[in-house]
Amino acid sequence: MPDSHYLIGKARARMLMKYPFFGSLALFLQPREDPSTPTMRTEGFELIYHDDFVQGLVNTGGIARLMGALVHEVMHAVLQHIWRRGTRDKDLWDMACDYVVNQIVKEQGLQLPPGVFISDRFKGMTADAVYNILLQELPPKSQGEAGNASPSGQSCPDKHQQDKKPDGKLLDDHSRWGKSKSGQDESTDSSAEASTWKMRAAQAAQDARQRGHLPAGMIQIIENILYPKLDWKQALASFVQPTRSDYTFIPPDRRFDYVFLPEFGSEGLEEVVVAIDTSGSVWRFYKQFISEMVNIVYSYPEFKGYIAHCDTAVQLFQELDPDNIPMQFKGGGGTNFRPLFQEIEKRGISPSLMVLLTDGDATLPKDPPHYPVLWVLTGENQPIPHFGNVAYMYLE
């Protein structure tokens, strides 16, 4: 059989003809054999492989299976999986990323090795959303342990936790993700490499689209890469930033479809309502909700306003006081936010901003309020409110 370098070149040539979007991107990964790599890997600048792995792919599935593996590697770079784990559990993040890219490979009609992580229930989801689902499906004890990564980036070992994780295996090697070429963590190289891959993906998508060869579903994926959904802290900062200087104007972020920013002056946000969904469906998020509320209060000491808890009724409504933040879960019923908005109106409050932490599964007022609302949702697979701005609280 021809050597692996030749087979990779043959697979890339066929991809350029049949799958030009993926093929053009695969050319950016320079092949290099490394016997210490058990399968195949990329950190965004090389395609590193073990000869036996490449030969095995072709022996069992032909060039189509090798093409599938190349698409797998390309999409890890395109979707920024290599650089975006942060403090999340490494094992769960690795699984989530493989679930996502394997689904893309499958949808292109290419082959995958047997036993890899794949499930139709994750179709169309991001790695962040899949990670949240995998984390929620762990037993409560393991959820806490999965959220605590060691300084080395590895998750805390626990046999019970491992037993409860999904069956399957990674297609490739993720052991050096997030490291620079020299092997150091937290490198500035990573940010530059991620930005480079954004530009490459955008250009490849434009070229493929002009030729009518952009795969179904890739348009939305590229849009999400170029204009990602905001983390709630970024979104909140976009509201607060204009309040901290009379002389700074920040144009609206195009990721907000409809932003109603008040006319801020040096006095800043006059009143803010920070509300927590305390319905039964979010009890497992409550500790993180409280943590995020505390973070808001102490990150923005200039905030004046109110704290509220709501399920089907307003369970708590009090002035915002850093020394008196309610920690007890008040609620546990269904979810109806109409009483919350009615309470604000009844009190004659006209907040500069309302921040509402929820899973998104709620009854809402038909008409939007006259003030801006920032919805902080627990996952990207949740219903999107019909008014206000949406950001995400990624579980860690």
Short mmCIF file of C-alpha atoms in Angstrom, two decimals:
data_model
loop_
_atom_site.label_atom_id
_atom_site.label_comp_id
_atom_site.label_asym_id
_atom_site.label_seq_id
_atom_site.Cartn_x
_atom_site.Cartn_y
_atom_site.Cartn_z
CA MET A 1 0.00 0.00 0.00
CA PRO A 2 1.22 3.58 -0.67
CA ASP A 3 2.68 5.46 2.28
CA SER A 4 0.46 7.58 4.51
CA HIS A 5 1.70 10.94 3.24
CA TYR A 6 0.68 9.95 -0.28
CA LEU A 7 -2.72 8.72 0.93
CA ILE A 8 -3.38 12.02 2.72
CA GLY A 9 -2.47 13.91 -0.45
CA LYS A 10 -4.82 11.71 -2.46
CA ALA A 11 -7.63 12.27 0.04
CA ARG A 12 -7.13 16.04 -0.04
CA ALA A 13 -7.15 16.08 -3.84
CA ARG A 14 -10.42 14.17 -3.90
CA MET A 15 -11.85 16.53 -1.27
CA LEU A 16 -10.98 19.53 -3.44
CA MET A 17 -13.03 18.03 -6.25
CA LYS A 18 -16.00 16.69 -4.30
CA TYR A 19 -15.95 18.77 -1.09
CA PRO A 20 -14.12 22.00 -2.02
CA PHE A 21 -15.00 23.82 1.20
CA PHE A 22 -13.36 21.14 3.36
CA GLY A 23 -10.64 20.41 0.82
CA SER A 24 -9.39 23.98 0.61
CA LEU A 25 -9.22 24.18 4.40
CA ALA A 26 -7.44 20.82 4.68
CA LEU A 27 -4.57 22.28 2.63
CA PHE A 28 -3.68 24.56 5.55
CA LEU A 29 -2.79 21.55 7.73
CA GLN A 30 0.67 20.33 6.80
CA PRO A 31 0.99 16.53 7.22
CA ARG A 32 3.68 15.25 9.55
CA GLU A 33 4.19 11.70 10.77
CA ASP A 34 4.79 11.29 14.50
CA PRO A 35 5.03 7.78 16.00
CA SER A 36 4.26 9.21 19.47
CA THR A 37 0.79 10.29 18.32
CA PRO A 38 -1.57 7.32 18.74
CA THR A 39 -4.04 8.35 16.02
CA MET A 40 -4.20 11.80 14.43
CA ARG A 41 -4.28 15.32 15.78
CA THR A 42 -4.09 18.99 14.98
CA GLU A 43 -3.38 22.10 17.01
CA GLY A 44 -4.35 24.21 14.02
CA PHE A 45 -1.12 24.39 12.06
CA GLU A 46 -0.17 20.77 11.25
CA LEU A 47 -1.89 17.46 10.60
CA ILE A 48 0.05 15.06 12.78
CA TYR A 49 -0.59 11.36 12.32
CA HIS A 50 0.56 7.86 13.15
CA ASP A 51 1.25 5.81 10.04
CA ASP A 52 -0.65 2.76 11.35
CA PHE A 53 -3.75 4.87 12.01
CA VAL A 54 -3.88 6.31 8.49
CA GLN A 55 -3.23 2.90 6.94
CA GLY A 56 -5.94 1.38 9.13
CA LEU A 57 -8.50 3.98 8.04
CA VAL A 58 -7.87 3.24 4.38
CA ASN A 59 -7.72 -0.54 4.86
CA THR A 60 -11.10 -0.63 6.61
CA GLY A 61 -13.00 2.18 4.89
CA GLY A 62 -11.06 3.29 1.85
CA ILE A 63 -10.15 6.87 1.00
CA ALA A 64 -13.66 7.96 2.08
CA ARG A 65 -12.86 7.10 5.70
CA LEU A 66 -9.58 9.00 5.55
CA MET A 67 -11.45 11.95 4.04
CA GLY A 68 -13.85 11.75 6.96
CA ALA A 69 -10.94 11.94 9.40
CA LEU A 70 -9.53 14.98 7.58
CA VAL A 71 -12.90 16.76 7.72
CA HIS A 72 -12.98 15.89 11.43
CA GLU A 73 -9.62 17.60 12.01
CA VAL A 74 -10.49 20.61 9.85
CA MET A 75 -13.75 21.23 11.70
CA HIS A 76 -12.06 21.15 15.11
CA ALA A 77 -9.99 24.11 13.88
CA VAL A 78 -12.87 25.86 12.11
CA LEU A 79 -15.13 25.61 15.17
CA GLN A 80 -12.30 26.80 17.47
CA HIS A 81 -12.57 23.67 19.62
CA ILE A 82 -8.81 23.59 20.09
CA TRP A 83 -8.69 26.96 21.87
CA ARG A 84 -12.07 27.34 23.63
CA ARG A 85 -12.19 24.86 26.52
CA GLY A 86 -11.31 27.35 29.25
CA THR A 87 -11.96 25.83 32.70
CA ARG A 88 -14.42 23.22 31.48
CA ASP A 89 -13.82 19.54 32.21
CA LYS A 90 -11.37 18.24 29.62
CA ASP A 91 -12.92 14.80 29.12
CA LEU A 92 -16.45 16.15 28.65
CA TRP A 93 -15.23 18.94 26.36
CA ASP A 94 -13.32 16.42 24.22
CA MET A 95 -16.45 14.26 23.91
CA ALA A 96 -18.69 17.22 23.10
CA CYS A 97 -16.35 18.43 20.36
CA ASP A 98 -16.17 14.98 18.75
CA TYR A 99 -19.97 14.58 18.88
CA VAL A 100 -20.29 17.84 16.94
CA VAL A 101 -17.69 17.25 14.23
CA ASN A 102 -18.60 13.58 13.76
CA GLN A 103 -22.18 14.64 13.05
CA ILE A 104 -20.89 17.01 10.36
CA VAL A 105 -18.78 14.23 8.83
CA LYS A 106 -21.81 11.92 8.82
CA GLU A 107 -24.00 14.54 7.15
CA GLN A 108 -21.47 14.83 4.31
CA GLY A 109 -21.88 11.11 3.61
CA LEU A 110 -18.32 10.31 4.64
CA GLN A 111 -17.26 7.37 6.77
CA LEU A 112 -16.19 7.31 10.39
CA PRO A 113 -14.31 4.60 12.29
CA PRO A 114 -16.58 2.34 14.36
CA GLY A 115 -17.22 3.20 18.00
CA VAL A 116 -16.63 6.96 17.87
CA PHE A 117 -18.88 9.44 19.69
CA ILE A 118 -21.90 10.20 17.52
CA SER A 119 -25.59 10.80 18.20
CA ASP A 120 -28.37 12.35 16.13
CA ARG A 121 -29.77 14.04 19.24
CA PHE A 122 -26.89 16.52 19.05
CA LYS A 123 -27.53 17.42 15.41
CA GLY A 124 -27.07 21.12 14.77
CA MET A 125 -25.72 21.86 18.26
CA THR A 126 -22.50 23.57 19.24
CA ALA A 127 -19.88 21.92 21.43
CA ASP A 128 -20.91 24.31 24.22
CA ALA A 129 -24.52 23.10 24.12
CA VAL A 130 -23.51 19.43 23.93
CA TYR A 131 -21.11 19.93 26.84
CA ASN A 132 -23.91 21.39 28.97
CA ILE A 133 -26.15 18.41 28.20
CA LEU A 134 -23.41 15.89 29.00
CA LEU A 135 -22.67 17.70 32.25
CA GLN A 136 -26.34 17.74 33.27
CA GLU A 137 -26.63 14.01 32.60
CA LEU A 138 -23.86 13.16 35.06
CA PRO A 139 -24.94 12.26 38.61
CA PRO A 140 -24.90 15.32 40.94
CA LYS A 141 -21.67 14.17 42.64
CA SER A 142 -19.91 13.81 39.31
CA GLN A 143 -21.24 17.15 38.04
CA GLY A 144 -19.32 18.93 40.76
CA GLU A 145 -16.16 16.97 40.10
CA ALA A 146 -16.42 17.46 36.33
CA GLY A 147 -16.55 21.20 36.84
CA ASN A 148 -13.29 21.24 38.77
CA ALA A 149 -10.38 21.02 36.39
CA SER A 150 -6.94 20.67 37.86
CA PRO A 151 -4.27 23.30 37.12
CA SER A 152 -2.87 21.00 34.47
CA GLY A 153 -6.18 21.10 32.64
CA GLN A 154 -7.09 17.51 33.38
CA SER A 155 -10.39 16.66 35.04
CA CYS A 156 -10.39 15.16 38.52
CA PRO A 157 -10.17 11.36 38.27
CA ASP A 158 -13.13 9.46 39.63
CA LYS A 159 -14.09 5.93 38.66
CA HIS A 160 -17.79 6.52 39.30
CA GLN A 161 -17.68 9.60 37.10
CA GLN A 162 -15.97 7.72 34.30
CA ASP A 163 -18.54 4.90 34.49
CA LYS A 164 -21.36 7.35 33.90
CA LYS A 165 -19.89 9.03 30.83
CA PRO A 166 -21.20 8.04 27.38
CA ASP A 167 -19.84 4.99 25.64
CA GLY A 168 -17.54 5.66 22.73
CA LYS A 169 -14.06 6.82 21.87
CA LEU A 170 -12.39 9.91 20.48
CA LEU A 171 -11.49 9.68 16.83
CA ASP A 172 -8.32 11.69 17.35
CA ASP A 173 -5.84 12.93 19.95
CA HIS A 174 -6.76 16.14 21.83
CA SER A 175 -3.97 15.99 24.41
CA ARG A 176 -2.15 19.09 23.14
CA TRP A 177 -5.16 21.32 22.54
CA GLY A 178 -4.75 24.84 23.85
CA LYS A 179 -0.96 24.65 23.76
CA SER A 180 1.41 26.64 21.62
CA LYS A 181 3.89 25.11 19.21
CA SER A 182 6.39 25.06 22.07
CA GLY A 183 3.91 23.17 24.25
CA GLN A 184 3.21 26.05 26.65
CA ASP A 185 -0.32 26.76 27.88
CA GLU A 186 -2.20 30.04 27.47
CA SER A 187 -0.10 31.14 24.53
CA THR A 188 -0.74 34.26 22.50
CA ASP A 189 -0.18 31.92 19.54
CA SER A 190 -3.58 30.38 20.28
CA SER A 191 -5.50 33.64 19.86
CA ALA A 192 -3.71 34.39 16.61
CA GLU A 193 -4.30 30.88 15.29
CA ALA A 194 -8.00 31.02 16.18
CA SER A 195 -8.40 34.37 14.38
CA THR A 196 -6.58 33.00 11.35
CA TRP A 197 -8.95 30.04 11.16
CA LYS A 198 -11.97 32.35 11.32
CA MET A 199 -10.69 34.19 8.25
CA ARG A 200 -9.86 30.95 6.46
CA ALA A 201 -13.33 29.54 7.10
CA ALA A 202 -15.03 32.74 5.93
CA GLN A 203 -13.00 32.82 2.71
CA ALA A 204 -13.51 29.12 2.00
CA ALA A 205 -17.25 29.48 2.59
CA GLN A 206 -17.46 32.47 0.25
CA ASP A 207 -15.55 30.66 -2.51
CA ALA A 208 -17.61 27.47 -2.15
CA ARG A 209 -20.87 29.41 -2.06
CA GLN A 210 -20.04 31.28 -5.26
CA ARG A 211 -19.46 27.94 -6.97
CA GLY A 212 -22.60 26.41 -5.46
CA HIS A 213 -20.61 23.87 -3.43
CA LEU A 214 -21.16 25.04 0.15
CA PRO A 215 -22.59 22.08 2.11
CA ALA A 216 -26.03 22.38 3.63
CA GLY A 217 -25.90 23.70 7.16
CA MET A 218 -22.45 25.26 6.83
CA ILE A 219 -23.80 28.79 6.25
CA GLN A 220 -25.23 28.90 9.77
CA ILE A 221 -22.08 27.36 11.22
CA ILE A 222 -19.90 30.01 9.58
CA GLU A 223 -22.26 32.77 10.75
CA ASN A 224 -21.96 31.48 14.31
CA ILE A 225 -18.17 31.51 14.04
CA LEU A 226 -17.97 35.05 12.69
CA TYR A 227 -20.73 36.42 14.92
CA PRO A 228 -20.87 34.08 17.91
CA LYS A 229 -23.59 34.19 20.51
CA LEU A 230 -22.40 36.28 23.40
CA ASP A 231 -21.44 35.03 26.79
CA TRP A 232 -23.60 36.93 29.30
CA LYS A 233 -20.62 38.77 30.79
CA GLN A 234 -19.71 40.18 27.37
CA ALA A 235 -23.32 41.16 26.77
CA LEU A 236 -23.66 42.87 30.14
CA ALA A 237 -20.41 44.74 29.55
CA SER A 238 -21.80 46.06 26.24
CA PHE A 239 -24.64 47.67 28.18
CA VAL A 240 -22.45 49.01 30.97
CA GLN A 241 -19.47 50.24 28.94
CA PRO A 242 -21.15 53.39 27.58
CA THR A 243 -22.11 54.42 31.13
CA ARG A 244 -18.54 54.76 32.33
CA SER A 245 -17.51 57.70 30.15
CA ASP A 246 -19.23 60.68 28.61
CA TYR A 247 -16.74 60.67 25.76
CA THR A 248 -16.93 57.11 24.48
CA PHE A 249 -19.35 55.88 21.87
CA ILE A 250 -19.46 52.16 21.17
CA PRO A 251 -21.49 51.15 18.09
CA PRO A 252 -24.12 48.44 18.67
CA ASP A 253 -22.83 44.89 18.28
CA ARG A 254 -24.34 43.36 15.15
CA ARG A 255 -24.98 40.18 17.11
CA PHE A 256 -27.84 42.08 18.78
CA ASP A 257 -30.82 42.07 16.43
CA TYR A 258 -32.65 44.75 18.36
CA VAL A 259 -30.91 46.74 21.05
CA PHE A 260 -32.71 49.43 23.02
CA LEU A 261 -29.87 51.21 24.80
CA PRO A 262 -30.90 54.09 27.06
CA GLU A 263 -29.18 57.45 26.72
CA PHE A 264 -26.45 57.02 29.29
CA GLY A 265 -24.54 59.88 30.84
CA SER A 266 -21.88 60.03 33.48
CA GLU A 267 -24.44 59.03 36.11
CA GLY A 268 -24.51 55.52 34.60
CA LEU A 269 -27.25 52.95 35.03
CA GLU A 270 -29.74 54.52 37.40
CA GLU A 271 -31.70 51.37 38.26
CA VAL A 272 -31.08 47.73 37.42
CA VAL A 273 -33.32 44.75 38.16
CA VAL A 274 -31.45 41.45 38.52
CA ALA A 275 -33.97 38.59 38.49
CA ILE A 276 -33.53 34.84 38.96
CA ASP A 277 -35.86 32.15 37.64
CA THR A 278 -36.62 29.96 40.67
CA SER A 279 -38.94 27.48 38.97
CA GLY A 280 -38.56 23.74 39.47
CA SER A 281 -36.88 23.28 36.08
CA VAL A 282 -33.82 25.32 37.11
CA TRP A 283 -33.13 24.06 40.63
CA ARG A 284 -29.92 22.35 39.45
CA PHE A 285 -28.62 25.71 38.18
CA TYR A 286 -29.57 27.67 41.29
CA LYS A 287 -26.14 27.74 42.91
CA GLN A 288 -24.61 29.04 39.71
CA PHE A 289 -27.44 31.59 39.35
CA ILE A 290 -26.63 32.89 42.83
CA SER A 291 -22.92 32.91 42.01
CA GLU A 292 -23.57 34.92 38.85
CA MET A 293 -25.83 37.34 40.73
CA VAL A 294 -23.08 37.94 43.30
CA ASN A 295 -20.65 38.44 40.43
CA ILE A 296 -22.91 41.11 38.90
CA VAL A 297 -23.32 42.95 42.20
CA TYR A 298 -19.61 43.03 43.02
CA SER A 299 -18.38 43.62 39.46
CA TYR A 300 -20.60 46.67 39.07
CA PRO A 301 -20.80 48.39 42.48
CA GLU A 302 -22.36 51.43 40.81
CA PHE A 303 -25.53 49.44 40.12
CA LYS A 304 -28.59 50.55 42.08
CA GLY A 305 -31.85 48.70 41.88
CA TYR A 306 -33.54 45.47 42.87
CA ILE A 307 -33.11 41.71 43.17
CA ALA A 308 -36.06 39.45 42.35
CA HIS A 309 -36.94 35.75 42.46
CA CYS A 310 -39.83 34.48 40.33
CA ASP A 311 -41.48 31.18 39.33
CA THR A 312 -45.21 31.53 38.62
CA ALA A 313 -45.30 34.40 41.11
CA VAL A 314 -42.86 36.95 42.44
CA GLN A 315 -41.29 35.15 45.40
CA LEU A 316 -38.90 37.93 46.39
CA PHE A 317 -38.39 41.57 45.43
CA GLN A 318 -35.94 43.67 47.43
CA GLU A 319 -33.46 46.48 47.02
CA LEU A 320 -30.07 45.50 45.68
CA ASP A 321 -27.66 45.42 48.62
CA PRO A 322 -24.21 43.79 48.33
CA ASP A 323 -24.35 43.01 52.06
CA ASN A 324 -27.74 41.33 51.86
CA ILE A 325 -27.91 39.05 48.83
CA PRO A 326 -30.62 36.36 49.28
CA MET A 327 -29.13 32.89 49.03
CA GLN A 328 -32.19 30.74 49.72
CA PHE A 329 -34.12 29.18 46.81
CA LYS A 330 -37.63 30.67 46.87
CA GLY A 331 -40.01 28.99 44.44
CA GLY A 332 -39.95 25.61 42.76
CA GLY A 333 -43.17 25.80 40.74
CA GLY A 334 -43.76 26.49 37.06
CA THR A 335 -42.38 29.45 35.13
CA ASN A 336 -44.38 32.59 34.33
CA PHE A 337 -42.56 35.90 34.13
CA ARG A 338 -45.66 38.01 33.55
CA PRO A 339 -46.08 38.68 37.32
CA LEU A 340 -42.47 39.88 37.48
CA PHE A 341 -42.96 42.48 34.75
CA GLN A 342 -46.28 43.46 36.32
CA GLU A 343 -44.58 43.94 39.70
CA ILE A 344 -42.02 46.27 38.16
CA GLU A 345 -44.79 48.29 36.53
CA LYS A 346 -46.88 48.36 39.72
CA ARG A 347 -43.95 49.77 41.69
CA GLY A 348 -43.46 52.50 39.11
CA ILE A 349 -39.91 51.34 38.41
CA SER A 350 -38.35 52.27 35.09
CA PRO A 351 -35.08 50.31 35.09
CA SER A 352 -32.21 51.17 32.81
CA LEU A 353 -31.70 47.42 32.39
CA MET A 354 -33.22 44.15 33.54
CA VAL A 355 -31.00 41.04 33.73
CA LEU A 356 -32.94 37.77 33.99
CA LEU A 357 -31.19 34.41 34.56
CA THR A 358 -33.33 31.50 33.34
CA ASP A 359 -33.44 28.32 31.29
CA GLY A 360 -35.77 30.14 28.87
CA ASP A 361 -38.75 27.81 29.25
CA ALA A 362 -41.27 30.36 30.51
CA THR A 363 -44.50 32.24 29.84
CA LEU A 364 -43.69 35.81 28.83
CA PRO A 365 -45.64 39.03 28.38
CA LYS A 366 -47.02 39.43 24.87
CA ASP A 367 -45.64 42.95 24.50
CA PRO A 368 -42.04 43.88 25.34
CA PRO A 369 -41.42 46.35 28.16
CA HIS A 370 -40.17 49.87 27.50
CA TYR A 371 -36.76 49.07 29.05
CA PRO A 372 -34.00 46.74 27.78
CA VAL A 373 -33.97 43.12 28.96
CA LEU A 374 -30.90 40.88 28.92
CA TRP A 375 -31.89 37.19 29.03
CA VAL A 376 -29.12 34.97 30.40
CA LEU A 377 -29.95 31.43 29.26
CA THR A 378 -28.43 28.20 30.53
CA GLY A 379 -27.98 26.59 27.10
CA GLU A 380 -28.14 27.29 23.38
CA ASN A 381 -30.79 24.63 22.80
CA GLN A 382 -33.33 26.57 24.89
CA PRO A 383 -36.31 28.58 23.53
CA ILE A 384 -35.39 32.14 22.55
CA PRO A 385 -37.54 34.90 24.10
CA HIS A 386 -39.38 37.04 21.55
CA PHE A 387 -38.00 40.30 22.94
CA GLY A 388 -34.83 41.55 24.55
CA ASN A 389 -31.24 40.45 24.05
CA VAL A 390 -30.00 36.91 24.57
CA ALA A 391 -26.70 35.81 26.08
CA TYR A 392 -25.51 32.52 27.55
CA MET A 393 -24.25 31.25 30.87
CA TYR A 394 -22.02 28.32 29.98
CA LEU A 395 -21.80 25.71 32.72
CA GLU A 396 -18.34 24.95 33.99
#
